[in-house]
Short mmCIF file of C-alpha atoms and ligand atoms in Angstrom, two decimals:
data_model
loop_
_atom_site.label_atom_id
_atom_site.label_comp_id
_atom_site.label_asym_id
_atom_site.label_seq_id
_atom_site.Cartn_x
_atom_site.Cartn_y
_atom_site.Cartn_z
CA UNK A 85 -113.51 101.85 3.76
CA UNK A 86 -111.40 101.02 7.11
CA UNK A 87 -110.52 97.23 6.80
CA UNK A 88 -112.56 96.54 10.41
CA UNK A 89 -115.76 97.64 9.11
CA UNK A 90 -115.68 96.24 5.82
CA UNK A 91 -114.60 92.63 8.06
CA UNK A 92 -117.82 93.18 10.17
CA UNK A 93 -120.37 93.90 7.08
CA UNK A 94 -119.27 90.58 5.46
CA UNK A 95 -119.08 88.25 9.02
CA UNK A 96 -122.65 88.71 10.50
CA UNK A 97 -125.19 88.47 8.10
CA UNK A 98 -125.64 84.90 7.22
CA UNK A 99 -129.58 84.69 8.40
CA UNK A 100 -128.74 82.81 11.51
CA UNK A 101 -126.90 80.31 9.67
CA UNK A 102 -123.81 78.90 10.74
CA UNK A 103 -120.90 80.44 8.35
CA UNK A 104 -119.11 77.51 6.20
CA UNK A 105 -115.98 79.73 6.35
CA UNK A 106 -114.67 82.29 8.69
CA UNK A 107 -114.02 85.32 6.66
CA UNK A 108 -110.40 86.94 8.08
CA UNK A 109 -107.81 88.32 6.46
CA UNK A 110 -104.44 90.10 7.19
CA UNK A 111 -104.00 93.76 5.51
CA UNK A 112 -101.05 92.36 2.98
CA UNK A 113 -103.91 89.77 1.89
CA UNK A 114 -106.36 92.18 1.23
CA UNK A 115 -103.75 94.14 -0.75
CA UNK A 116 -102.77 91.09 -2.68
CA UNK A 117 -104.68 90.21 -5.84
CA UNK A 118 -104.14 86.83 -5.48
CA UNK A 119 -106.01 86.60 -2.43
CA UNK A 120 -109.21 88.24 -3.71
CA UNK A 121 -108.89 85.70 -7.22
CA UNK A 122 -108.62 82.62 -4.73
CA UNK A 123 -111.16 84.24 -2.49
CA UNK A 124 -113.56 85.06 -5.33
CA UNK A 125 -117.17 84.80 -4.35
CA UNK A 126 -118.92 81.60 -7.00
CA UNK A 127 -121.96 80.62 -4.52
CA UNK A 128 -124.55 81.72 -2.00
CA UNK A 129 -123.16 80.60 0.84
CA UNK A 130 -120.03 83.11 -0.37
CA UNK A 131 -122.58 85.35 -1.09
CA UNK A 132 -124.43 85.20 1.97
CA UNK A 133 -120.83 86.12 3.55
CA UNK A 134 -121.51 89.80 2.65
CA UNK A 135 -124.75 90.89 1.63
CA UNK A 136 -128.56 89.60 2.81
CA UNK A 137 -129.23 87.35 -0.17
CA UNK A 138 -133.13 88.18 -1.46
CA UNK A 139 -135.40 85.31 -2.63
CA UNK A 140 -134.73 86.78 -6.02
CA UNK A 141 -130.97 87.28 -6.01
CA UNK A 142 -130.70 83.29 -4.85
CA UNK A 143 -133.06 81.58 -7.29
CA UNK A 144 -131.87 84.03 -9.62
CA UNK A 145 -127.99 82.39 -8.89
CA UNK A 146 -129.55 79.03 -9.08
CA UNK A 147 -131.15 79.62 -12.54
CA UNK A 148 -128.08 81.86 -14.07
CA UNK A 149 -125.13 80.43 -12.90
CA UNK A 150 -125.34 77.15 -15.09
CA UNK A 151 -124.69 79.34 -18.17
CA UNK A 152 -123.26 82.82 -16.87
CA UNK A 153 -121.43 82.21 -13.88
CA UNK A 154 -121.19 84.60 -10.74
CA UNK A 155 -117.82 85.53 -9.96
CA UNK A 156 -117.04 88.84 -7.36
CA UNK A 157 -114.07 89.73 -5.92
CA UNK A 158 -113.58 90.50 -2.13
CA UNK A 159 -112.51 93.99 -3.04
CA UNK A 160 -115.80 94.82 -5.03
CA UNK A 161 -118.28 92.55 -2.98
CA UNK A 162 -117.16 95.20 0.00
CA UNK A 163 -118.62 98.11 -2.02
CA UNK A 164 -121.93 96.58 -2.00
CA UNK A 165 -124.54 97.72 0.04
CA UNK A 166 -125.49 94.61 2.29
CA UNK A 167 -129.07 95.42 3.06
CA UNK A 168 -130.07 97.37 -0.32
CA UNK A 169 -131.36 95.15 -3.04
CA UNK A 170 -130.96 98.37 -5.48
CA UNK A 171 -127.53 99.34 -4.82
CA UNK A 172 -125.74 99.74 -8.03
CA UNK A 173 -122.85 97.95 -7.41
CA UNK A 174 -125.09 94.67 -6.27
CA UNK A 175 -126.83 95.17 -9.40
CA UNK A 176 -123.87 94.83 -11.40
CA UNK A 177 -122.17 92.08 -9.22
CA UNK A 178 -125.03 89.69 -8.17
CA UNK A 179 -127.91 87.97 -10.52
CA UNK A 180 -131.35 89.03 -10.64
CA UNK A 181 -134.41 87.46 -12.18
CA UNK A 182 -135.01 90.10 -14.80
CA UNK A 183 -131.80 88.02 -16.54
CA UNK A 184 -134.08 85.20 -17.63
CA UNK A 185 -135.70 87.59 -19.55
CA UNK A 186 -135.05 87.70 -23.31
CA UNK A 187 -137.28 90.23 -25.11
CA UNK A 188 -137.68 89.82 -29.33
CA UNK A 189 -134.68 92.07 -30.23
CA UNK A 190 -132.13 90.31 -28.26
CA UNK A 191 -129.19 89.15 -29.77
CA UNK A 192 -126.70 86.26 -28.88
CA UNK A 193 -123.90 88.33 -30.26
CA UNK A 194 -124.81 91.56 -30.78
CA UNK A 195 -122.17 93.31 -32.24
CA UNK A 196 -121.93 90.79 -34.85
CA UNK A 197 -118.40 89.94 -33.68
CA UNK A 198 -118.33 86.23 -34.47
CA UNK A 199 -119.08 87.40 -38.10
CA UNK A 200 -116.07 89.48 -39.01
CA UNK A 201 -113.56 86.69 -36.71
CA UNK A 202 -110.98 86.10 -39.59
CA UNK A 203 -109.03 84.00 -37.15
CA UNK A 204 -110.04 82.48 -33.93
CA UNK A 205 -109.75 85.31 -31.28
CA UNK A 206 -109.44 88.28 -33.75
CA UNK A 207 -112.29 89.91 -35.07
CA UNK A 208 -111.54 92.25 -37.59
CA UNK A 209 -114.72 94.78 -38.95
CA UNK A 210 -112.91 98.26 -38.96
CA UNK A 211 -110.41 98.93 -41.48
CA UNK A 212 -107.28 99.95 -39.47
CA UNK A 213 -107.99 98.27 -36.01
CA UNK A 214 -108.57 94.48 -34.37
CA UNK A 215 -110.41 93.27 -31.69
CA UNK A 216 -108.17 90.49 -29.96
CA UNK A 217 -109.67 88.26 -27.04
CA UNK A 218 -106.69 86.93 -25.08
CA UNK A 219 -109.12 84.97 -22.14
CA UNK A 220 -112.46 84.62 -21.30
CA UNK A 221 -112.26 84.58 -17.89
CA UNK A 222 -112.57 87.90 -15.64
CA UNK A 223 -112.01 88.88 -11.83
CA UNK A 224 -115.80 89.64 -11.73
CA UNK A 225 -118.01 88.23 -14.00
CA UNK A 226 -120.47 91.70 -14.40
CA UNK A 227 -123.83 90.74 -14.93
CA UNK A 228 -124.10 94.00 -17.86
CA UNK A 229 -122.11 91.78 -20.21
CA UNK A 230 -122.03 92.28 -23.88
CA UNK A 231 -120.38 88.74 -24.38
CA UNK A 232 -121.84 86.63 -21.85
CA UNK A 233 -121.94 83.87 -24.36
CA UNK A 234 -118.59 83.14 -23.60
CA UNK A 235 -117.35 84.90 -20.73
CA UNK A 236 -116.58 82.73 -18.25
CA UNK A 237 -116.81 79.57 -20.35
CA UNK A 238 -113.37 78.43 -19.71
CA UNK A 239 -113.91 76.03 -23.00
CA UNK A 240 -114.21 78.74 -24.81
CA UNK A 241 -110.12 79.81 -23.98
CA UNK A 242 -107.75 81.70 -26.78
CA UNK A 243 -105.38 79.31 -26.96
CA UNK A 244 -101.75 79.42 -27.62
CA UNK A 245 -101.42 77.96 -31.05
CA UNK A 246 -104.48 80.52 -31.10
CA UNK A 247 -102.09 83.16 -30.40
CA UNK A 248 -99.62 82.66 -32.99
CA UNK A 249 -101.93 82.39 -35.81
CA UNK A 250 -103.25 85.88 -34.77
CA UNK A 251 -99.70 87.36 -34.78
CA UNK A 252 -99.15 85.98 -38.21
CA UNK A 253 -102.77 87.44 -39.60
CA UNK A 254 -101.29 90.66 -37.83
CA UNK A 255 -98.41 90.25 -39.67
CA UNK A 256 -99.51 89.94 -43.03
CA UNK A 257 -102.13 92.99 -43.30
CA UNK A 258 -99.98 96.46 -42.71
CA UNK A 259 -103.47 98.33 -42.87
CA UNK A 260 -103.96 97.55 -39.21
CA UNK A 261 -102.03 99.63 -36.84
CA UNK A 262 -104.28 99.33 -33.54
CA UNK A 263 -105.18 96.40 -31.58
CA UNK A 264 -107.65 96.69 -29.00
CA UNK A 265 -106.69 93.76 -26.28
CA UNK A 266 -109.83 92.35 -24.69
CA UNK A 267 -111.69 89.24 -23.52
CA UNK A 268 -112.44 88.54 -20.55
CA UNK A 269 -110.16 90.46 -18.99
CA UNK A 270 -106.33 90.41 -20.24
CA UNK A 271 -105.56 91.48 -16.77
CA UNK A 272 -106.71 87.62 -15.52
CA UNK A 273 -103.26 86.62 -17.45
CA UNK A 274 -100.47 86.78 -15.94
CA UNK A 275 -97.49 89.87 -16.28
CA UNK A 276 -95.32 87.45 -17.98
CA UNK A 277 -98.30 86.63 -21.16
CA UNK A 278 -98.71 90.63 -21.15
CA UNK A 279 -95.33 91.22 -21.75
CA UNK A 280 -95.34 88.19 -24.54
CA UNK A 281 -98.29 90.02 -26.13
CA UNK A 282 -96.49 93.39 -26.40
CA UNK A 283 -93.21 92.04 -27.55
CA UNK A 284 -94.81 90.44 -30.40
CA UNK A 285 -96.94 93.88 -31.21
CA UNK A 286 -93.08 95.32 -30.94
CA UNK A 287 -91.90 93.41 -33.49
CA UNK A 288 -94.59 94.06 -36.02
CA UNK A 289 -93.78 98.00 -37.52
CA UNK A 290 -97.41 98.91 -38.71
CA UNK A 291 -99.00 97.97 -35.25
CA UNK A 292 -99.03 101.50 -33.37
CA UNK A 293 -101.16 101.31 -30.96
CA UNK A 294 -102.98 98.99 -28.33
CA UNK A 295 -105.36 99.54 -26.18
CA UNK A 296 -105.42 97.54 -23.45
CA UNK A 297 -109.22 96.54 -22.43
CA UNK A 298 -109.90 96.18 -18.63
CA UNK A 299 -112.25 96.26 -15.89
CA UNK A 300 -109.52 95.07 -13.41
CA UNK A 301 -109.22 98.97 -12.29
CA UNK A 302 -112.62 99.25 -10.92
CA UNK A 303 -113.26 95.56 -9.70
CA UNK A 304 -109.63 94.40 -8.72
CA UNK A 305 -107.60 97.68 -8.77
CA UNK A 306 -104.58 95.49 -6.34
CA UNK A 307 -103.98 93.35 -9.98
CA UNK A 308 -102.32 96.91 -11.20
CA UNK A 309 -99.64 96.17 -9.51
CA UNK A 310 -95.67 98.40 -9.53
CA UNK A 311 -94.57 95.21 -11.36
CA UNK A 312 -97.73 95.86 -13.83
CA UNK A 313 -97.10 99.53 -14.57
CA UNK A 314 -93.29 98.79 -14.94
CA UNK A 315 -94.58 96.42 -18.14
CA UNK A 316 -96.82 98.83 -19.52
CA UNK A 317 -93.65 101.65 -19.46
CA UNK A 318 -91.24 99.14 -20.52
CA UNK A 319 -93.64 98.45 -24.01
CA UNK A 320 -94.37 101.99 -24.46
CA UNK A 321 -92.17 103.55 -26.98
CA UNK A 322 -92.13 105.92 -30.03
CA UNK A 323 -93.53 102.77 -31.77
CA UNK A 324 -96.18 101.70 -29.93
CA UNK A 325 -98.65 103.56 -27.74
CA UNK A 326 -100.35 101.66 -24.93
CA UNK A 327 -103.16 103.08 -23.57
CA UNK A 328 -105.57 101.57 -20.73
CA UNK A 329 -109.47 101.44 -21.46
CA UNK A 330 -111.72 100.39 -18.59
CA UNK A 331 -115.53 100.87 -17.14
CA UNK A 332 -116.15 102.70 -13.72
CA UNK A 333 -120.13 102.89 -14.19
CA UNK A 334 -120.71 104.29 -10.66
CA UNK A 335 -119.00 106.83 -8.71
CA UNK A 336 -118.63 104.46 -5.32
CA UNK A 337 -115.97 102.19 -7.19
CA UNK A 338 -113.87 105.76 -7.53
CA UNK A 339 -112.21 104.58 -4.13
CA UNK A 340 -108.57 105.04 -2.71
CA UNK A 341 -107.62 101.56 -3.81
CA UNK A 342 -109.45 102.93 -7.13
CA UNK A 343 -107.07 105.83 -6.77
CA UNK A 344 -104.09 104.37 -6.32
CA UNK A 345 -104.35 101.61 -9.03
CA UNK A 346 -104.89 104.72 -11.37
CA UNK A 347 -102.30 106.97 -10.29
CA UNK A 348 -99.96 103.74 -11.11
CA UNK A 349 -100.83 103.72 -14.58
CA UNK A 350 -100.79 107.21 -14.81
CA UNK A 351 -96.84 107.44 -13.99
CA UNK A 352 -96.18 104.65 -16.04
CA UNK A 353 -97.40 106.97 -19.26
CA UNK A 354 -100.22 105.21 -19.92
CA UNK A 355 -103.36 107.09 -20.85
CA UNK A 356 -106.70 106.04 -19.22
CA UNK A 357 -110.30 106.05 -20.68
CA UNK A 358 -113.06 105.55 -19.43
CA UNK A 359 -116.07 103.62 -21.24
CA UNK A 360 -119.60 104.08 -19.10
CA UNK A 361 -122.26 101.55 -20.44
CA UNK A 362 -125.33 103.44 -19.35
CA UNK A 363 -127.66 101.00 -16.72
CA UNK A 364 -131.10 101.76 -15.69
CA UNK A 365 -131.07 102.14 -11.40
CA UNK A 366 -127.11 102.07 -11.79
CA UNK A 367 -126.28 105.54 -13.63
CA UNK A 368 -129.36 106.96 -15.57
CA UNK A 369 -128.85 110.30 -14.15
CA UNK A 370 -127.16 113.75 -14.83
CA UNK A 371 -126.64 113.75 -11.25
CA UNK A 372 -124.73 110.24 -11.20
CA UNK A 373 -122.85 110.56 -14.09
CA UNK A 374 -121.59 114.36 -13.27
CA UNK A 375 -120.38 112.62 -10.03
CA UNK A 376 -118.72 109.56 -11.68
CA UNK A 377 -116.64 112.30 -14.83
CA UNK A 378 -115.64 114.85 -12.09
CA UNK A 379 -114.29 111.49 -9.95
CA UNK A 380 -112.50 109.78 -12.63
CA UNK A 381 -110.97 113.17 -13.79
CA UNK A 382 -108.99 113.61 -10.37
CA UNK A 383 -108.08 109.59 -10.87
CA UNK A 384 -106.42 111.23 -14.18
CA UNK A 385 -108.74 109.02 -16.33
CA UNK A 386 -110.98 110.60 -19.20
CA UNK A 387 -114.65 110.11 -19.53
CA UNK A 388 -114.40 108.82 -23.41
CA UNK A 389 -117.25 107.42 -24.06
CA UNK A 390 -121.13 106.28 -22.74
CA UNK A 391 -122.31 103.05 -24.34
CA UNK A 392 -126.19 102.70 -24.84
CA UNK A 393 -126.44 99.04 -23.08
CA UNK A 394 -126.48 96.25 -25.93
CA UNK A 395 -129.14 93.78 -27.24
CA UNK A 396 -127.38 91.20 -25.07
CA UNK A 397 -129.54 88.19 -23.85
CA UNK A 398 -129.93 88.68 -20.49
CA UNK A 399 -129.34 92.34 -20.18
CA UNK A 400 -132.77 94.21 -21.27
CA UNK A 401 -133.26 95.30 -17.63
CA UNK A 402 -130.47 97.50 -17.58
CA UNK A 403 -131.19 98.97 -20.51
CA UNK A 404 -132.94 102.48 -20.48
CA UNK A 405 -134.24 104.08 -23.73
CA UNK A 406 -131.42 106.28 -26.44
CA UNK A 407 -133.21 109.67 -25.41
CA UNK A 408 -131.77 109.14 -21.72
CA UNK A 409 -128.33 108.87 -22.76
CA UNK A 410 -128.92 112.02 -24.74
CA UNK A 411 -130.55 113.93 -21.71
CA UNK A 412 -127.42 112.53 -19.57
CA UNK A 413 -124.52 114.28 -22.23
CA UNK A 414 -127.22 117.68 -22.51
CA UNK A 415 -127.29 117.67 -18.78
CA UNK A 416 -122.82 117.74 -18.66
CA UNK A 417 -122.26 119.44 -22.14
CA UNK A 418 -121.76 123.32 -21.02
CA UNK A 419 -122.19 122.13 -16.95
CA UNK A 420 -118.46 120.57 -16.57
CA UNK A 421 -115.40 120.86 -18.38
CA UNK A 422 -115.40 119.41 -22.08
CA UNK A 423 -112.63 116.81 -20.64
CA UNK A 424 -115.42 114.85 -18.24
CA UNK A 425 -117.99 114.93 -21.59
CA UNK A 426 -117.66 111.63 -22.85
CA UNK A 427 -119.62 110.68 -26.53
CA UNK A 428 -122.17 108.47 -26.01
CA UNK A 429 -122.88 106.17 -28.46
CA UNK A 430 -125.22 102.91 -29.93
CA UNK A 431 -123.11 100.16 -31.11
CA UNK A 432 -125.52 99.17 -34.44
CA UNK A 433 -126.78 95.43 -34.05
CA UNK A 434 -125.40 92.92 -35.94
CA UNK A 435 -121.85 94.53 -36.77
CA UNK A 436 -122.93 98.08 -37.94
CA UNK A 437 -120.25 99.75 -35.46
CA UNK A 438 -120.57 102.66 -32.80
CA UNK A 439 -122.55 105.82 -34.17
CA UNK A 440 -122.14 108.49 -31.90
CA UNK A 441 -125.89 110.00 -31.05
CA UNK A 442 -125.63 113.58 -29.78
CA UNK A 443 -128.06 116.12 -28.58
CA UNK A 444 -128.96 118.37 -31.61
CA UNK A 445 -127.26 121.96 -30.79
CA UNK A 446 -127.71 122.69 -34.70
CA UNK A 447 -131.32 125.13 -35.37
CA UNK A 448 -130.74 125.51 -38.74
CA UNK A 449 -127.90 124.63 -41.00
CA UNK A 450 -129.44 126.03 -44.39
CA UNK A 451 -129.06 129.85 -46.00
CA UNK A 452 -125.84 132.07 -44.87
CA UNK A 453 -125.39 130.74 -41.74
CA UNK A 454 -125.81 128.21 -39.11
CA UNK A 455 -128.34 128.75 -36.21
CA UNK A 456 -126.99 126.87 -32.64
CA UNK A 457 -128.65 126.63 -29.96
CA UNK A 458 -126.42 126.75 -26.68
CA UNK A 459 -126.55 124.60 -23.45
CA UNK A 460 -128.74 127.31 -22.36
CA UNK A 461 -131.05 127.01 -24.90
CA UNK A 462 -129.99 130.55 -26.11
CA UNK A 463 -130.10 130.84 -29.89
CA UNK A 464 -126.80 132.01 -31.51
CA UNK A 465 -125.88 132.76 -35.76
CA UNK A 466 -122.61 132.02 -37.15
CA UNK A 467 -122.05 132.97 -40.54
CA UNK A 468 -121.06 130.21 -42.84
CA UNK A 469 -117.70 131.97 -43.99
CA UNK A 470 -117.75 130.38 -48.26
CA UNK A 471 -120.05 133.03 -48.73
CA UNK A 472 -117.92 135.73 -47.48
CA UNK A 473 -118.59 137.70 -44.37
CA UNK A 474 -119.16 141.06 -46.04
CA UNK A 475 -122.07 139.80 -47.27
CA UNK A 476 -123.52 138.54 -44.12
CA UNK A 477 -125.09 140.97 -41.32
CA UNK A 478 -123.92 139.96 -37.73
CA UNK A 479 -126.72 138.99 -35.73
CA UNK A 480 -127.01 137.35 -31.81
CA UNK A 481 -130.62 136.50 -31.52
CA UNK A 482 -132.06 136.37 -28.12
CA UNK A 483 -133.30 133.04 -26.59
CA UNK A 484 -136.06 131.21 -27.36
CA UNK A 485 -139.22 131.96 -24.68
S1 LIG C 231 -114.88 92.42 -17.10
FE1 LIG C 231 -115.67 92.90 -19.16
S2 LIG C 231 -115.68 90.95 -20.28
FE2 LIG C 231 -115.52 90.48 -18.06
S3 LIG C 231 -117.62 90.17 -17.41
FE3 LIG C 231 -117.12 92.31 -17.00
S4 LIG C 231 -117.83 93.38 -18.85
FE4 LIG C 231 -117.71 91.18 -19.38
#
């Protein structure tokens, strides 16, 4: 969007009020990710700078904020549709009643990650692989959440002596080779703590591979700096592979700054993937989602995988049943190229892990062969080969009426 018009959605809708602050910037501020942190929008009168705040959305702020705090960058508030209360990017940027409301299966922590934390900051469930928490701060503080309970708690802060005692648990157990990086955001520290991060995961032989955890591509793509993707190639090497996992949940935040951030990472060697948490009213659609995977492919980022939304408190209304995910992946499988398919999957309450929940393409899997059923719905046999093929009698059955 030309800088002039996003400047004249955020200055005049303050409902007649005067505004506290004039909102100007110059274009090398609006490129600069330090000006969208410092100019992060953390109240209504911020708010009120660039969308038409509904009774909802402000007692909502007043009643949320206390425990899950709104935070929006500049950058991603401009995506917003000022005067639509439904827009999906507002809906994943600005609080909403619906939060208060915690139904009998939510969870605090619903992946059961405090439970397999063998050392402050590193939960460790999987055999091979780590989950590592670096911050828990974020350049937007999204209101879909899994780990609102301590996002944006700055009490709740890895700390360095933290740090260490992770690389030394690292260390001592060679069965882990990957290390996913999360929080928060690491992309809220700064190059210099990336680059400490990596050169410790250098120095330990078994770790392989890291993936680097981020939303900052979608919500503050000026933080992937040349300086940034200089770091990442710098780290990658024959002994560790750094790869870059993020969210775009909506094709409007594939935009040229969107773009750009992307193709950065892409020359730096770094391989993107994309993780879609499915949202009622955001991207519940074939329609949305085809839009969104044929997008991100061009940004040279692969659809990996769609996340059924969580039993996080304070999340049920995004949440739409498992059987529209599964109508979603039907509706691409066959449609669009096997790269934009991504695996959509439930991550088990309580610690159980992702299961991947597909569409059932399989008829009948008993007798001398299999039975599929195409993306068509056409009905194909394949002959299950240990019996030997001589003794099977090719057949293409026609589809079912
Ligand atoms: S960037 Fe990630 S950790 Fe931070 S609020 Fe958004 S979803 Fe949560």
């Amino acid at each position: 969007m030309a800088l002039d018009t996003i400047k004249s959605n955020a200055s005049h809708l303050y409902k007649g009020r005067e505004l506290k602050k004039a909102i100007d910037w110059s274009e090398e501020e609006w490129a600069h990710w330090g000006w969208h942190q410092r100019h992060r929008i953390r109240n209504l009168e911020q708010l009120a700078q660039w969308i038409d705040v509904t009774e909802d959305e402000e007692e909502a702020f007043i009643k949320t904020d206390p425990v899950f705090h709104m935070g929006i960058t500049p950058y991603y508030a401009s995506l917003i549709d000022p005067y639509d209360e439904n827009c999906p990017i507002r809906l994943q940027a600005v609080p909403k009643m619906p939060e208060l409301d915690i139904s009998n299966w939510d969870l605090d922590d619903p992946l059961g990650e405090e439970s397999d934390m063998v050392v402050p900051g590193l939960t460790h469930r999987y055999p091979d692989r780590v989950l590592f928490y670096t911050n828990h701060n974020c350049a937007m503080y999204c209101r879909f959440c899994t780990r609102k309970r301590k996002v944006s708690d700055p009490t709740s802060m890895t700390n360095k002596r933290a740090y260490q005692e992770i690389y030394d648990y690292l260390a001592e157990h060679p069965e882990v080779n990957d290390v996913v990086i999360s929080g928060g955001d690491p992309l809220s520290l700064a190059d210099k703590r990336l680059a400490d991060i990596f050169e410790e995961f250098s120095k330990i032989p078994h770790i392989k591979y890291c993936r680097l955890g981020s939303r900052n591509l979608v919500t503050l793509p000026q933080r992937v700096t040349d300086d940034f993707a200089h770091l990442l190639k710098t780290y990658q090497s024959r002994h560790l592979s750094i790869f870059f996992n993020t969210h775009y949940n909506h094709p409007k935040e594939c935009t040229e700054e969107a773009w750009d951030a992307c193709d950065r990472v892409a020359l730096s060697g770094t391989p993107m993937n994309n993780q879609m948490v499915l949202m009622k009213g955001v991207n519940d659609s074939v329609e949305t989602v085809s839009e969104l995977n044929r997008k991100l492919l061009q940004m040279r980022v692969r659809p990996y995988y769609i996340y059924q939304c969580d039993l996080a408190e304070g999340v049920s209304h995004f949440r739409t049943s498992v059987k529209t995910g599964i109508e979603i992946v039907r509706g691409l499988r066959g449609y669009m190229s096997g790269m934009a398919v991504p695996q959509f999957v439930v991550d088990a309450p309580g610690g159980g892990g992702k299961v991947p929940v597909n569409p059932n393409y399989i008829v009948d899997l008993d007798g001398d062969s299999i039975v599929l059923r195409n993306f068509q719905g056409k009905i194909y046999r394949y002959p299950e080969t240990e019996l030997g093929f001589d003794q099977i009698t090719p057949e293409v059955m026609l589809p079912e009426s």
